[in-house]
GROMACS .gro file of C-alpha atoms in nm:
model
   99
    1UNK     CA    1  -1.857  -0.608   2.033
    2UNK     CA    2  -1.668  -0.900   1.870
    3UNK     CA    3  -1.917  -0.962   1.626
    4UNK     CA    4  -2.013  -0.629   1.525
    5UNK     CA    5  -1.626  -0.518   1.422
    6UNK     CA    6  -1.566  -0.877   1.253
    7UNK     CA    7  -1.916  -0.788   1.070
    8UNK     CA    8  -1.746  -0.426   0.976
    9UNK     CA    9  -1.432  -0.619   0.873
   10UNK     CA   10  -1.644  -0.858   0.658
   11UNK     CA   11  -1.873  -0.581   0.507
   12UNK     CA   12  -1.524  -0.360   0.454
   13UNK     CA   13  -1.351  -0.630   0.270
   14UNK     CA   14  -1.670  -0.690   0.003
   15UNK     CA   15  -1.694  -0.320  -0.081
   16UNK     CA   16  -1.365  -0.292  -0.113
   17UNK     CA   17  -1.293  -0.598  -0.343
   18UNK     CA   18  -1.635  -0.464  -0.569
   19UNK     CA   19  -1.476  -0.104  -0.584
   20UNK     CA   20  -1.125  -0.277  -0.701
   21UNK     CA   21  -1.318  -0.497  -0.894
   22UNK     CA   22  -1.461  -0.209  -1.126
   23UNK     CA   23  -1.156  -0.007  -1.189
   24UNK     CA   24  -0.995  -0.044  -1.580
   25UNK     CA   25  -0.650  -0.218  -1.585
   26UNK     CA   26  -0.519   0.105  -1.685
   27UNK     CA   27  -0.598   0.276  -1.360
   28UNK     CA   28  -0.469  -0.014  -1.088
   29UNK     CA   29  -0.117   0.153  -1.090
   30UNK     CA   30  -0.212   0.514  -1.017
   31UNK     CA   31  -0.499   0.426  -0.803
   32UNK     CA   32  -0.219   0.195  -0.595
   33UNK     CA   33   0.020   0.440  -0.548
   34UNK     CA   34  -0.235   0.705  -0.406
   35UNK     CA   35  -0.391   0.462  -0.176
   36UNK     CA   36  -0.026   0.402  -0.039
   37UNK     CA   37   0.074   0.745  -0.004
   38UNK     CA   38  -0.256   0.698   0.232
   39UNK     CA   39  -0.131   0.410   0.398
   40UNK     CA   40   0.173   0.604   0.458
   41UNK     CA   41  -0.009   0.875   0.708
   42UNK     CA   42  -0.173   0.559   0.824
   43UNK     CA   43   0.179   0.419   0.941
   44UNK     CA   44   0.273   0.744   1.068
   45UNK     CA   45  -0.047   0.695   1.324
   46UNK     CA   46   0.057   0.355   1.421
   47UNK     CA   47   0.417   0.452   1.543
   48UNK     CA   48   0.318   0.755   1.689
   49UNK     CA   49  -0.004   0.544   1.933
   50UNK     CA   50   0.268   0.286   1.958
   51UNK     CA   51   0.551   0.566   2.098
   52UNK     CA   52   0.277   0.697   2.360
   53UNK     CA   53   0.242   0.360   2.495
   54UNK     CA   54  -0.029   0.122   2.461
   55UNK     CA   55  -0.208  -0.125   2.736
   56UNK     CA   56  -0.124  -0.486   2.700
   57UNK     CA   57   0.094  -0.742   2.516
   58UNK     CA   58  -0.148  -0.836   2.255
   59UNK     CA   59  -0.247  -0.474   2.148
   60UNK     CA   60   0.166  -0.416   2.114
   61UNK     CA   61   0.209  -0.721   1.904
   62UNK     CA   62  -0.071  -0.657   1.691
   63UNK     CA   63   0.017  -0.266   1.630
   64UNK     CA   64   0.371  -0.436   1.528
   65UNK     CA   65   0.236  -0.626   1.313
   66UNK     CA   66   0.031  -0.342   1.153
   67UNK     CA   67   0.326  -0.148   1.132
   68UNK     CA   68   0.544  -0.388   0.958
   69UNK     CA   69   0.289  -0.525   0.738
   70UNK     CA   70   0.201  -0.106   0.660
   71UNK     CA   71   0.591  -0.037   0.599
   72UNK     CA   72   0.547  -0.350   0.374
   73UNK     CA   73   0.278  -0.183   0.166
   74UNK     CA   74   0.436   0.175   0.150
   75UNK     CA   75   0.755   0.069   0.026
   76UNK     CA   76   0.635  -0.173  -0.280
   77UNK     CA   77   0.379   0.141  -0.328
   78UNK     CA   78   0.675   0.345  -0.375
   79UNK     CA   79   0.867   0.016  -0.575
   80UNK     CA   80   0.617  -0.056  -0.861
   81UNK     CA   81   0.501   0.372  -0.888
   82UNK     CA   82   0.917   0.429  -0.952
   83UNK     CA   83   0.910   0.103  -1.210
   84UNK     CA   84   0.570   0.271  -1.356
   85UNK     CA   85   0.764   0.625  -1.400
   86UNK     CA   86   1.047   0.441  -1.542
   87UNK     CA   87   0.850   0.339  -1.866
   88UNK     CA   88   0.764   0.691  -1.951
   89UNK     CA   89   1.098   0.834  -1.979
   90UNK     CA   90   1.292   0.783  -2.272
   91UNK     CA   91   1.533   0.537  -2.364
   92UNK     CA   92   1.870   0.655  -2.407
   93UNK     CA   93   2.055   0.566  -2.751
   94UNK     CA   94   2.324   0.280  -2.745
   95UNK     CA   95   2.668   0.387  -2.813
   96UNK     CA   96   2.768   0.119  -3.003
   97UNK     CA   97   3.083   0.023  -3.181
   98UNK     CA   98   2.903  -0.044  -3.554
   99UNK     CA   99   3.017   0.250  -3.753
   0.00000   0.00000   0.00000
């Protein structure tokens, strides 16, 4: 059992760096902030299993883990898309004192 999920974990890893790997520059940001609205349901999942109880210490730490590490992802998701927006809306004028 061990072996097959850290073989799944492996194999998930390369396909996922080769997929990241192919995607233009110009894509990374909207790509990123799709995959964290994902990650967001994905958090949602681990505090609701975590709420109805789970067996054991080491499966509680480890969901904490996920769940901080998740809340971690979500919310620079949601930091660089806002900083992304930001450079599309225009710049208002100066109201400077040179007349």
């Amino acid at each position: 059992m061990l072996v097959g999920s850290l073989a799944i974990l492996v194999l998930a890893g390369f396909v996922g760096f080769t997929v990241i790997s192919k995607v233009p520059n110009t894509l990374h940001t909207p790509l990123m902030s799709g995959t964290n609205a994902i990650h967001g349901i994905v958090l949602l999942g681990g505090l609701i299993v975590l709420g109805l109880g789970v067996d054991g210490v080491l499966n509680k730490i480890l969901l904490v883990i996920a769940i901080a590490f998740g809340t971690i992802n979500v919310v620079g998701g949601f930091l660089v898309t806002d900083r992304m927006l930001s450079m599309f809306k225009a710049k208002k004028p100066e109201d400077g004192g040179d007349q």
